[in-house]
Coordinates of C-alpha atoms in Angstrom, one line a residue:
M1 CA -9.6 -12.3 56.7
D2 CA -6.3 -12.5 56.6
L3 CA -3.9 -13.0 53.6
Q4 CA -4.0 -17.3 54.0
A5 CA -7.9 -17.2 53.9
L6 CA -7.9 -14.4 51.0
K7 CA -5.7 -16.8 48.9
S8 CA -8.0 -19.9 49.6
K9 CA -10.7 -18.3 48.2
L10 CA -9.3 -16.5 45.0
A11 CA -8.4 -20.1 44.6
T12 CA -12.2 -21.2 44.0
A13 CA -12.7 -18.7 41.8
T14 CA -13.4 -19.8 38.4
T15 CA -13.9 -16.5 36.6
A16 CA -12.1 -13.4 36.0
N17 CA -16.0 -12.1 37.1
T18 CA -15.9 -13.9 40.2
L19 CA -12.9 -12.4 40.8
K20 CA -14.3 -8.9 40.3
T21 CA -17.0 -9.1 42.0
F22 CA -16.0 -10.8 45.0
F23 CA -14.2 -7.7 45.8
I24 CA -15.8 -4.1 44.8
V25 CA -17.9 -2.7 42.8
P26 CA -16.3 -1.0 40.0
N27 CA -15.8 3.1 40.9
A28 CA -17.6 3.0 43.3
G29 CA -15.3 3.3 46.4
L30 CA -15.7 1.6 49.0
N31 CA -18.3 -1.2 49.7
P32 CA -19.8 -1.5 52.7
K33 CA -21.2 -5.0 51.9
V34 CA -17.4 -6.3 52.4
N35 CA -15.4 -5.8 55.3
L36 CA -12.2 -3.4 55.3
E37 CA -9.1 -5.5 56.1
T38 CA -10.7 -7.9 52.3
Q39 CA -10.7 -4.3 50.3
I40 CA -7.4 -3.7 51.4
L41 CA -6.2 -7.3 50.0
A42 CA -8.2 -6.4 47.5
V43 CA -6.4 -3.6 46.5
K44 CA -3.2 -5.4 47.0
F45 CA -4.5 -8.0 44.7
Q46 CA -4.5 -5.6 41.7
Q47 CA -1.3 -4.1 42.7
D48 CA 0.6 -7.3 42.1
P49 CA -1.6 -10.8 42.0
A50 CA 1.1 -12.4 41.7
E51 CA 1.7 -12.6 45.3
F52 CA -1.9 -14.0 45.5
I53 CA -1.9 -16.7 43.3
P54 CA -2.1 -20.6 46.0
T55 CA 1.3 -22.9 46.0
G56 CA 1.5 -25.6 43.2
M57 CA -0.5 -22.8 40.7
S58 CA 1.2 -20.4 37.7
Q59 CA -1.4 -18.3 38.3
L60 CA -5.2 -17.7 39.0
P61 CA -7.6 -19.6 37.7
N62 CA -8.9 -17.8 34.4
Q63 CA -7.4 -14.9 35.0
T64 CA -5.0 -13.2 33.4
P65 CA -1.2 -12.6 34.8
T66 CA -0.6 -9.1 35.6
P67 CA 0.2 -7.3 32.0
P68 CA 2.7 -4.2 32.2
F69 CA 0.2 -1.5 33.4
P70 CA 0.7 2.3 34.9
A71 CA -0.2 1.6 38.0
G72 CA 2.3 2.3 40.3
M73 CA 4.7 4.3 38.0
D74 CA 6.1 7.6 38.4
P75 CA 3.3 9.3 37.1
G76 CA 5.6 11.4 35.0
W77 CA 6.7 8.2 32.6
A78 CA 3.0 7.2 33.0
A79 CA 1.9 10.0 31.4
Q80 CA 4.8 10.2 28.6
L81 CA 3.9 6.4 27.7
Q82 CA -0.3 7.0 28.3
P83 CA -0.9 6.5 24.4
E84 CA 2.2 3.3 24.4
F85 CA -0.5 2.0 26.8
N86 CA -3.4 2.4 24.8
D87 CA -2.8 1.8 21.7
P88 CA -2.8 -1.9 20.2
Y89 CA 0.0 -2.9 19.9
F90 CA 0.4 -2.8 23.1
A91 CA -2.5 -5.0 24.1
A92 CA -1.4 -7.9 21.4
L93 CA 1.9 -7.1 23.3
K94 CA -0.3 -8.6 26.5
Q95 CA -1.7 -11.4 24.7
F96 CA 2.0 -12.4 24.5
L97 CA 3.0 -12.3 27.8
V98 CA -0.3 -13.9 28.8
H99 CA 0.5 -17.0 26.1
E100 CA 3.9 -17.1 26.9
R101 CA 3.3 -17.5 31.6
E102 CA 1.1 -20.1 30.3
N103 CA 3.4 -22.2 28.3
H104 CA 7.4 -21.3 30.4
T105 CA 9.2 -19.3 32.7
V106 CA 9.1 -15.3 31.7
H107 CA 11.8 -13.5 33.5
P108 CA 11.7 -10.8 35.1
K109 CA 8.5 -11.1 37.8
G110 CA 5.1 -9.5 36.7
R111 CA 5.3 -6.4 39.2
D112 CA 9.4 -6.0 38.1
I113 CA 8.5 -5.5 34.2
L114 CA 8.1 -1.8 34.8
K115 CA 10.7 -1.4 37.8
A116 CA 13.3 0.8 35.9
F117 CA 10.1 3.7 35.4
E118 CA 9.5 2.9 38.8
L119 CA 12.6 3.9 40.8
T120 CA 13.8 6.9 38.3
P121 CA 11.2 9.1 37.4
F122 CA 11.0 11.1 34.1
Q123 CA 11.9 14.7 35.9
A124 CA 14.5 12.6 37.6
V125 CA 16.9 10.9 34.6
R126 CA 19.8 12.1 34.2
V127 CA 22.3 8.8 32.4
V128 CA 20.3 6.6 30.6
I129 CA 22.3 3.3 30.1
L130 CA 20.4 1.0 27.0
G131 CA 20.4 -2.8 27.5
Q132 CA 19.2 -5.5 25.5
D133 CA 17.0 -8.6 27.2
P134 CA 16.9 -9.1 31.2
Y135 CA 19.0 -12.0 32.1
H136 CA 17.4 -15.4 31.5
G137 CA 18.7 -16.9 34.2
P138 CA 16.9 -17.8 37.4
G139 CA 17.1 -15.4 39.9
Q140 CA 18.7 -12.5 37.7
A141 CA 16.1 -10.0 36.1
H142 CA 14.4 -7.3 38.1
G143 CA 13.8 -4.7 35.8
L144 CA 16.6 -3.1 35.8
C145 CA 19.3 -3.5 32.7
F146 CA 22.5 -4.9 33.7
S147 CA 21.4 -4.9 37.2
V148 CA 20.7 -8.2 40.1
P149 CA 18.9 -8.9 43.1
A150 CA 21.3 -8.2 45.4
G151 CA 22.8 -11.7 47.0
T152 CA 23.0 -12.5 43.4
P153 CA 26.8 -12.8 41.8
P154 CA 27.3 -10.5 39.4
P155 CA 26.9 -12.3 35.1
P156 CA 30.0 -11.4 33.5
S157 CA 28.8 -8.6 31.5
L158 CA 28.2 -6.8 34.9
Q159 CA 31.9 -8.0 36.4
N160 CA 33.2 -6.0 32.9
M161 CA 31.1 -3.1 34.6
I162 CA 32.5 -3.6 37.7
K163 CA 35.9 -4.0 36.7
E164 CA 35.9 -0.5 34.4
I165 CA 33.9 1.6 37.8
A166 CA 36.8 0.4 39.7
R167 CA 39.8 1.6 37.0
D168 CA 38.4 4.4 36.1
T169 CA 36.8 6.1 38.8
G170 CA 38.7 4.4 42.4
A171 CA 34.6 3.5 43.3
S172 CA 34.6 1.3 46.0
M173 CA 33.4 -2.3 45.1
T174 CA 31.5 -4.8 47.2
G175 CA 31.1 -8.0 44.9
G176 CA 27.3 -7.0 44.5
G177 CA 25.4 -6.3 41.5
N178 CA 22.3 -5.0 42.6
L179 CA 22.5 -1.5 40.9
S180 CA 19.2 -0.3 42.5
H181 CA 20.4 2.5 44.4
W182 CA 22.0 3.9 40.3
A183 CA 18.3 4.3 39.0
Q184 CA 17.8 6.2 42.2
Q185 CA 20.0 8.6 41.4
G186 CA 18.7 8.9 38.3
V187 CA 20.0 6.1 36.3
L188 CA 17.4 4.9 33.8
L189 CA 18.9 1.0 33.4
L190 CA 16.6 0.4 30.6
N191 CA 16.4 -3.1 28.4
T192 CA 15.3 -2.1 25.2
T193 CA 13.0 -5.9 25.6
L194 CA 11.3 -6.2 28.7
T195 CA 10.9 -9.6 28.9
V196 CA 12.4 -12.8 28.1
R197 CA 11.5 -16.8 28.4
A198 CA 13.9 -18.5 30.5
G199 CA 17.3 -19.7 29.6
A200 CA 15.8 -18.5 25.6
P201 CA 18.1 -14.9 24.7
G202 CA 16.1 -13.0 22.4
S203 CA 13.1 -14.9 22.5
H204 CA 10.7 -11.8 23.4
Q205 CA 12.0 -9.6 20.6
G206 CA 10.2 -8.6 18.0
H207 CA 6.7 -8.6 19.9
G208 CA 6.4 -4.8 20.4
W209 CA 8.9 -3.7 23.4
E210 CA 11.0 -2.3 21.0
R211 CA 8.3 0.5 19.8
F212 CA 7.7 0.9 24.1
T213 CA 10.8 1.6 24.6
D214 CA 11.7 3.6 21.4
A215 CA 8.9 5.8 23.1
A216 CA 10.8 6.0 25.6
I217 CA 14.5 7.2 24.4
H218 CA 12.3 9.3 22.0
A219 CA 10.4 11.6 25.2
L220 CA 13.3 12.2 27.1
S221 CA 15.4 13.4 23.9
E222 CA 12.3 15.6 23.0
G223 CA 11.0 16.5 26.9
R224 CA 14.6 16.6 28.7
D225 CA 18.1 18.1 28.2
G226 CA 21.4 17.5 28.5
L227 CA 21.3 14.0 29.5
V228 CA 23.9 11.7 29.0
F229 CA 23.6 8.2 27.2
L230 CA 25.4 5.4 26.8
L231 CA 25.4 3.6 24.6
W232 CA 27.4 0.1 25.3
G233 CA 26.9 -2.1 21.7
K234 CA 25.8 -2.3 18.0
S235 CA 22.4 -2.9 19.3
A236 CA 22.2 0.4 22.0
Q237 CA 23.8 2.1 19.0
G238 CA 21.4 1.3 17.3
K239 CA 19.3 3.9 18.8
Q240 CA 21.0 6.7 18.4
A241 CA 18.5 8.2 15.8
L242 CA 16.2 8.8 18.2
I243 CA 18.7 10.8 20.4
D244 CA 18.4 14.6 19.3
A245 CA 22.5 14.5 20.4
E246 CA 22.4 18.8 20.0
R247 CA 20.8 18.4 23.4
H248 CA 21.8 15.2 24.6
Y249 CA 25.4 13.9 25.6
I250 CA 26.0 10.4 23.1
L251 CA 29.0 8.1 24.5
K252 CA 29.8 5.2 22.7
A253 CA 31.3 1.8 23.5
P254 CA 31.9 -2.1 22.8
H255 CA 29.3 -3.8 24.8
P256 CA 30.7 -5.5 28.1
S257 CA 30.7 -8.5 27.5
P258 CA 32.7 -10.9 27.5
L259 CA 33.5 -11.3 23.9
S260 CA 34.0 -7.3 23.4
A261 CA 34.3 -6.2 26.4
H262 CA 38.2 -6.0 25.2
R263 CA 37.7 -4.3 22.2
G264 CA 37.5 -0.9 23.9
F265 CA 34.7 -1.4 26.6
I266 CA 37.6 -1.5 29.0
G267 CA 39.2 1.4 29.7
C268 CA 36.4 3.8 27.4
G269 CA 36.8 6.1 30.8
H270 CA 32.0 5.6 30.6
F271 CA 31.8 6.8 34.0
S272 CA 34.0 8.8 35.0
S273 CA 33.1 11.4 32.1
T274 CA 29.2 11.0 32.9
N275 CA 30.2 12.6 36.0
E276 CA 32.3 15.3 34.6
I277 CA 29.3 16.4 32.3
L278 CA 26.8 16.3 35.3
V279 CA 28.9 18.0 36.8
A280 CA 29.7 20.7 34.5
Q281 CA 26.1 21.2 34.2
G282 CA 25.9 22.3 38.1
G283 CA 24.5 19.0 39.0
S284 CA 26.0 16.3 41.4
P285 CA 28.4 13.5 40.0
I286 CA 26.5 10.4 40.4
D287 CA 28.1 7.5 43.1
W288 CA 29.0 4.4 40.5
S289 CA 30.2 2.2 43.8
I290 CA 28.4 -1.4 44.0

């Protein structure tokens, strides 16, 4: 059964139970009554249902959209955050997201909500940059704060970051805005709210994400040493109480937004300072080029 055939089959499913029983008996391993190709597609479906939503449909019939869940996360992060996934507030958050996706466009895509925890394993974190909401415009958010997918023009805050990096470090800037290679070097690019309604900044604040990301920050503070936290703007600096300043380095500056960058973000020197701290601890510097 190819992908298109599976999409057609799913489009005829009318209940969540139909979707479950179509594939594999839960916890029974391979089902000899279902061919291997179909079972492989079933696993892919479980990992990213959005890939299988037929054209013209916002979601599978009566099927809850992909909730954030530990599958695919770095095992270190999954272990640290498992209590959050199991807490009733997180179930309420997922229901909120289901309702939002039924009625609005939500950014980023479901498979990208926890991207920061996938690209930067818990034990590999060296630097933490905190943002607020994901970008709320089309095609911008992809799960990493301040970052945009390749080919997407950098938004104003990221443009100011690029200016400061070039001024501070002399790093090469190509005009792009995808910061995934920072994440792969140990820079956790974490928004404190991980989703947003399209065109409505702040719309998903106060629904549970802050508690979840606070737990992530606290886990780093308690479980690691010598990390560099870059806190730009009042929102990020409000998280300072979660960080043990005796064990970590905290650098603060105004937000890189055009409204405040001229008040001290431009000229803050955080990128070179971060590398000096990392090298002094025996680590390698971050390649900040974009």
